Coordinates of C-alpha atoms in Angstrom, one line a residue:
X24 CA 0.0 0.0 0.0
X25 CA 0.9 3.4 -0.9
X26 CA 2.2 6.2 1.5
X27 CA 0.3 8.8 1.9
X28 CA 1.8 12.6 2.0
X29 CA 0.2 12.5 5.3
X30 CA 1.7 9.0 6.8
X31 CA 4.7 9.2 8.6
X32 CA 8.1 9.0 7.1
X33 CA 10.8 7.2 9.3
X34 CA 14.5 8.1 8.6
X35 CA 17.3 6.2 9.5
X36 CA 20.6 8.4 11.2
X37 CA 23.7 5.8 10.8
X38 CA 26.3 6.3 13.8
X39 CA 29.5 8.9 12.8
X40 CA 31.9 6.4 12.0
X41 CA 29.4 3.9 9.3
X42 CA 28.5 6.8 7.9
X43 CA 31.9 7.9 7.3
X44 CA 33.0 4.2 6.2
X45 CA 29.9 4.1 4.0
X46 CA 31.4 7.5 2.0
X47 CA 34.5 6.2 2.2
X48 CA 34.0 2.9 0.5
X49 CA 32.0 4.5 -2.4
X50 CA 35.7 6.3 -3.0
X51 CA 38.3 3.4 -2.1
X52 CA 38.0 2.4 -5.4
X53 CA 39.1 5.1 -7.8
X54 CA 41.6 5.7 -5.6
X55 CA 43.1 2.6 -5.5
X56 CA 43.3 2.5 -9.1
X57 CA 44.6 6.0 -9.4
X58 CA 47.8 4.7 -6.8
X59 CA 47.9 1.5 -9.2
X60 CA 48.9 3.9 -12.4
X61 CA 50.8 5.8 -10.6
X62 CA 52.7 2.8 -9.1
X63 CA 52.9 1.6 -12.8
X64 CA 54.3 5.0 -14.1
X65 CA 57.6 5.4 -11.6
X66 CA 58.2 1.8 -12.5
X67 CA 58.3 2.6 -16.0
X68 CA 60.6 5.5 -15.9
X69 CA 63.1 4.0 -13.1
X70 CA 63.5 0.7 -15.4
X71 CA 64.1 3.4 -18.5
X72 CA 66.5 5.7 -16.3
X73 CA 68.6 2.4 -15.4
X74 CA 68.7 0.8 -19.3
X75 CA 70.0 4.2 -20.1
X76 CA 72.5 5.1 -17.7
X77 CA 75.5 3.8 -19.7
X78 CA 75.0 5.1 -23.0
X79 CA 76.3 8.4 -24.0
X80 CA 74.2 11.4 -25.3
X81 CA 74.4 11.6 -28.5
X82 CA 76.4 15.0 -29.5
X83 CA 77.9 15.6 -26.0
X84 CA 81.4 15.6 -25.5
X85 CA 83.1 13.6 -22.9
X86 CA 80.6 10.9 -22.4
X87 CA 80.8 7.1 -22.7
X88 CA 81.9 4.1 -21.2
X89 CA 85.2 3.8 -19.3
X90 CA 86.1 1.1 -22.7
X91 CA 85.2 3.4 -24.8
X92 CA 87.5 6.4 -23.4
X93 CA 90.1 3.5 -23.4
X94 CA 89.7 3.0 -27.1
X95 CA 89.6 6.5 -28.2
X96 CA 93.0 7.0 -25.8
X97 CA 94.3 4.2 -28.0
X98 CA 93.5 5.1 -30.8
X99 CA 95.7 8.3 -30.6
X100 CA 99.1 7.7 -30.9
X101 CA 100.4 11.2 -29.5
X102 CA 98.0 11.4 -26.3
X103 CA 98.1 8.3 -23.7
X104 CA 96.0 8.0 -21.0
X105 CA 96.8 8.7 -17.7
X106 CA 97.0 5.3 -16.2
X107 CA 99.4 4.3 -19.3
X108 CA 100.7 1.0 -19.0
X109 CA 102.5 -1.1 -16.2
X110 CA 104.4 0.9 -13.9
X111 CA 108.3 -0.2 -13.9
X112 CA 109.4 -1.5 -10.8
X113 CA 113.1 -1.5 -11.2
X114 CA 115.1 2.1 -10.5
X115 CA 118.9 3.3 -10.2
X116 CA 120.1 6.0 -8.2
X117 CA 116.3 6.6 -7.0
X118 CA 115.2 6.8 -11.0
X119 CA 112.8 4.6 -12.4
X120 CA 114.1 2.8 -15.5
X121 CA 113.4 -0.7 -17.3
X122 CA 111.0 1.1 -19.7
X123 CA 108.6 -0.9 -22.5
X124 CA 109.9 -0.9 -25.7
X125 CA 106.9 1.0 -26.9
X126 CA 105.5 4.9 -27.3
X127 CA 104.2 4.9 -24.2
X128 CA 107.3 3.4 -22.5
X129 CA 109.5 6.0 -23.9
X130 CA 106.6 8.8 -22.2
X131 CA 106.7 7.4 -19.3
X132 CA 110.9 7.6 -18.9
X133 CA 110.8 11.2 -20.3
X134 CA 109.0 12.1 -17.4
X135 CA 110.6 10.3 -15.2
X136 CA 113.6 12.0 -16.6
X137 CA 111.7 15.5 -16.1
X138 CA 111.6 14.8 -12.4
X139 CA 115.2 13.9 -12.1
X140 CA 116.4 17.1 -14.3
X141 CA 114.6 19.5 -12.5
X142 CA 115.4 18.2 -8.7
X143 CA 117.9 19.8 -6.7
X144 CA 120.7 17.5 -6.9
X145 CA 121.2 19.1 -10.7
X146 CA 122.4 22.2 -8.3
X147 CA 126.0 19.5 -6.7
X148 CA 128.3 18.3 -8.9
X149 CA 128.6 15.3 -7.6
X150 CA 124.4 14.3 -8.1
X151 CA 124.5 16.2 -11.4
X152 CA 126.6 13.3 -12.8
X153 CA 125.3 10.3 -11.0
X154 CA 121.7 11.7 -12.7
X155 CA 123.2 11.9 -16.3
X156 CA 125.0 8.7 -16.1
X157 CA 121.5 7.3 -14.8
X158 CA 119.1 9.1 -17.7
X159 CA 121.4 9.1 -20.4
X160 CA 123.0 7.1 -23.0
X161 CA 126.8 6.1 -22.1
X162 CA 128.1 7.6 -25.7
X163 CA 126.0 11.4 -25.1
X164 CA 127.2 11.5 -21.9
X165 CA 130.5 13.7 -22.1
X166 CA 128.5 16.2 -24.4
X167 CA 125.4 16.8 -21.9
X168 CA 127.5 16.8 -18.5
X169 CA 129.3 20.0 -20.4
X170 CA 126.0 21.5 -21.1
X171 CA 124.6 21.2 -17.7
X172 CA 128.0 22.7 -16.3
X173 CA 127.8 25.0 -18.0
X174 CA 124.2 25.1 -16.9
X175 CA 124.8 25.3 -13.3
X176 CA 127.7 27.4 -12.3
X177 CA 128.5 29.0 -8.9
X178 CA 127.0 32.1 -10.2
X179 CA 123.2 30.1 -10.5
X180 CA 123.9 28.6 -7.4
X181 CA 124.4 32.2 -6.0
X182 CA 121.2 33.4 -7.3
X183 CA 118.8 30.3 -5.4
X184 CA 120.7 31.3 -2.2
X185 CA 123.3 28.4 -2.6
X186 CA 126.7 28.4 -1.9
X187 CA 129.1 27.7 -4.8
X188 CA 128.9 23.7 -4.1
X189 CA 125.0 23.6 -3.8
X190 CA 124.5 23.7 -0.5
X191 CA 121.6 25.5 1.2
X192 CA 123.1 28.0 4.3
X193 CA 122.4 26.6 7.7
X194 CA 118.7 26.4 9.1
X195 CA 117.3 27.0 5.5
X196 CA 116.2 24.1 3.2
X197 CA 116.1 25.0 -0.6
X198 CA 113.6 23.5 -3.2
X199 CA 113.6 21.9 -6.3
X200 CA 111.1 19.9 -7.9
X201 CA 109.1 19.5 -11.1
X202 CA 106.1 17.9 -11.2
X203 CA 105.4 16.4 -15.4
X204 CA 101.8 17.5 -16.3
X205 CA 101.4 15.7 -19.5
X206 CA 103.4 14.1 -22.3
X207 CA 103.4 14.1 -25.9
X208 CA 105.2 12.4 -28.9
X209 CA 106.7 14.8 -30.9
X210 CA 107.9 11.7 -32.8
X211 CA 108.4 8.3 -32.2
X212 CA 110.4 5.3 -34.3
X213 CA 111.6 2.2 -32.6
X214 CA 115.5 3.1 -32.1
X215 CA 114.9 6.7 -31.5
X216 CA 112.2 9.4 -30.3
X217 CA 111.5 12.8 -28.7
X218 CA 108.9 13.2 -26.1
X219 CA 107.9 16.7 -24.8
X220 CA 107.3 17.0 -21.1
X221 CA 104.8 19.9 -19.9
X222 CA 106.2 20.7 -16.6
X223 CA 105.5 23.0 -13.8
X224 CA 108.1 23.4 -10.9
X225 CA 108.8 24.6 -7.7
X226 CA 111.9 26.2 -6.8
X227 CA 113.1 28.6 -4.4
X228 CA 114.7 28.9 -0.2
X229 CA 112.4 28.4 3.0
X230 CA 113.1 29.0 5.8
X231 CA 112.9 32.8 8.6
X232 CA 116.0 34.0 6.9
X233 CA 115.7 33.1 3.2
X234 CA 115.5 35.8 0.6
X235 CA 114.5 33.8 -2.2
X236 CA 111.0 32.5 -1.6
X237 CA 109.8 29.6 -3.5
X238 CA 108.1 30.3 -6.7
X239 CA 106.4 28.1 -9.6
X240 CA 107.5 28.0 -13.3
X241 CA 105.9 26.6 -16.0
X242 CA 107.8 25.3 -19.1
X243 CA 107.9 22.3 -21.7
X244 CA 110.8 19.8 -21.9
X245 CA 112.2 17.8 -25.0
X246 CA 113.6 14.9 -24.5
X247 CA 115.2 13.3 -27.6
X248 CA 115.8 9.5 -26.0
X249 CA 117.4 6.4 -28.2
X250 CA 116.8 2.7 -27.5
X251 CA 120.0 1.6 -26.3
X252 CA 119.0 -2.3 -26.2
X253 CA 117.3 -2.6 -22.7
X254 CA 115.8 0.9 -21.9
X255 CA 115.3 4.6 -23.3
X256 CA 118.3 6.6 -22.6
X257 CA 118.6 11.0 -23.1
X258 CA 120.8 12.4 -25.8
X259 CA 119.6 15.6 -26.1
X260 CA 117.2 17.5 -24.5
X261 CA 115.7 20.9 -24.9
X262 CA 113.5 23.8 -23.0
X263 CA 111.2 26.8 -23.2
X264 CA 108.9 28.5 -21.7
X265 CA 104.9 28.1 -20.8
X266 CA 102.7 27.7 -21.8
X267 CA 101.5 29.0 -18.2
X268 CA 98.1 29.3 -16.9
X269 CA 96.8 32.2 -15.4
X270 CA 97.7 32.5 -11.5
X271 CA 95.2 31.7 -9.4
X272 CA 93.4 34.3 -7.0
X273 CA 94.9 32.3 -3.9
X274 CA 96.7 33.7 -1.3
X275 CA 101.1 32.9 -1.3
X276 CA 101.8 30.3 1.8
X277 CA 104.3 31.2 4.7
X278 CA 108.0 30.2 4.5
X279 CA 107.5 28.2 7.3
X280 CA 103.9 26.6 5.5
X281 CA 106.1 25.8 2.3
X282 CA 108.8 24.7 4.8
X283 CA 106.7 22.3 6.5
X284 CA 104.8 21.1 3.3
X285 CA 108.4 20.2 1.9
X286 CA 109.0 18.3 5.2
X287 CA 105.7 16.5 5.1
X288 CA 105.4 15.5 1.2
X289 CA 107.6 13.5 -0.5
X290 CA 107.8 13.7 -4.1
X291 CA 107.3 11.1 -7.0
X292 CA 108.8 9.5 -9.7
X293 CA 105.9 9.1 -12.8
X294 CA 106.2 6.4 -14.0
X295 CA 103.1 5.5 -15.4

């Protein structure tokens, strides 16, 4: 039977918490599938971000796999990498040698070499020659020990601070060292090549009383080297200037900061 306008209507007042389960429920559902493409997207684009991590961008410089560098490296005859070949393990006199018979071999003596010609026991007669007879071949010998007397005279002693022997005055420690930046082959056969050595150096007196504070020079070394059987040896060398960068805005170091830097850090031979 009918209701009529005028029978009475009962309503039905659910508790707070069914009615807001009720509401609730009618919405679960979208929103579950909304979190279900969402979940679906990230997936997608964390699975793309991973397959594509390795491959290099097309048209950007410097990218690719660590093989790949390795290959282009290779692939140029004048430029090696870094890591070069095996290290030599052998040395004389505190100088690496027992060089590959190869273009990088021969980089890696001349700047080993570097080190050795710009240290400080080039300054004392007596080191000046064990280093020569060390670097260079036997038969150049007598011709680049006249150079490099010529080199380093009393009078370049004088101007480091040094007395006419090479000897740094009492309480004061004098500095010479060149560190190789990079290597090139300016031409390279198997009995004979020339490698140039891009070298900066630090050279100069430390110490309360010195008047010759260390400074940096930057200059590029060619070492003309021949295969004497069993290693690369020097037969000539040359040297000029730069190229230099342009000085940092860094505040110079103390005497005593340079002196105690000197004191704490050995340096290196490169072989490489």
């Amino acid at each position: 039977m009918p209701l009529s306008d005028d029978q009475p209507h009962t309503r039905t007042r659910l508790p707070v918490a069914e009615q807001t389960a009720h509401v609730t429920g009618r919405q679960a559902r979208p929103l579950r599938t909304l979190l279900t493409i969402l979940g679906i997207v990230t997936l997608l684009v964390v699975a793309v971000s991973i397959a594509n991590r390795d491959k290099p961008a097309a048209g950007r410089a410097g990218t690719g796999t660590s093989g790949d560098r390795a290959t282009a490296a290779a692939a140029s005859p004048d430029h090696t990498a870094a890591s070069g070949q095996q290290p030599v393990t052998t040395t004389s006199n505190g100088i690496g040698t027992g060089y590959p018979h190869t273009d990088q071999g021969a980089q890696s003596a001349a700047a080993n070499y570097a080190v050795a010609l710009g240290s400080a026991d080039m300054f004392r007669a007596d080191s000046r020659r064990t280093v020569l007879t060390t670097v260079a071949d036997p038969t150049a010998v007598p011709a680049l020990q006249a150079r490099l007397d010529q080199a380093f005279t009393p009078e370049t002693n004088a101007h480091y601070g040094l007395d006419a022997e090479g000897r740094a005055p009492k309480n004061l420690t004098f500095i010479s060292r060149t560190i190789p930046i990079g290597t090139g082959l300016a031409n390279y056969s198997d009995t004979g090549t020339k490698v140039e050595v891009w070298c900066n150096s630090l050279i100069g007196m430390t110490g309360k009383a010195s008047e010759v504070p260390v400074t940096e020079n930057w200059y590029t070394l060619g070492i003309t080297m021949r295969w004497t059987g069993s290693d690369w040896k020097i037969i000539d060398y040359s040297r000029k200037a730069g190229p230099a960068p342009l000085p940092a805005d860094q505040q110079a170091a103390t005497s005593e900061e340079i002196t105690g830097a000197v004191q704490q850090f050995g340096g290196f031979r490169y072989a490489r």
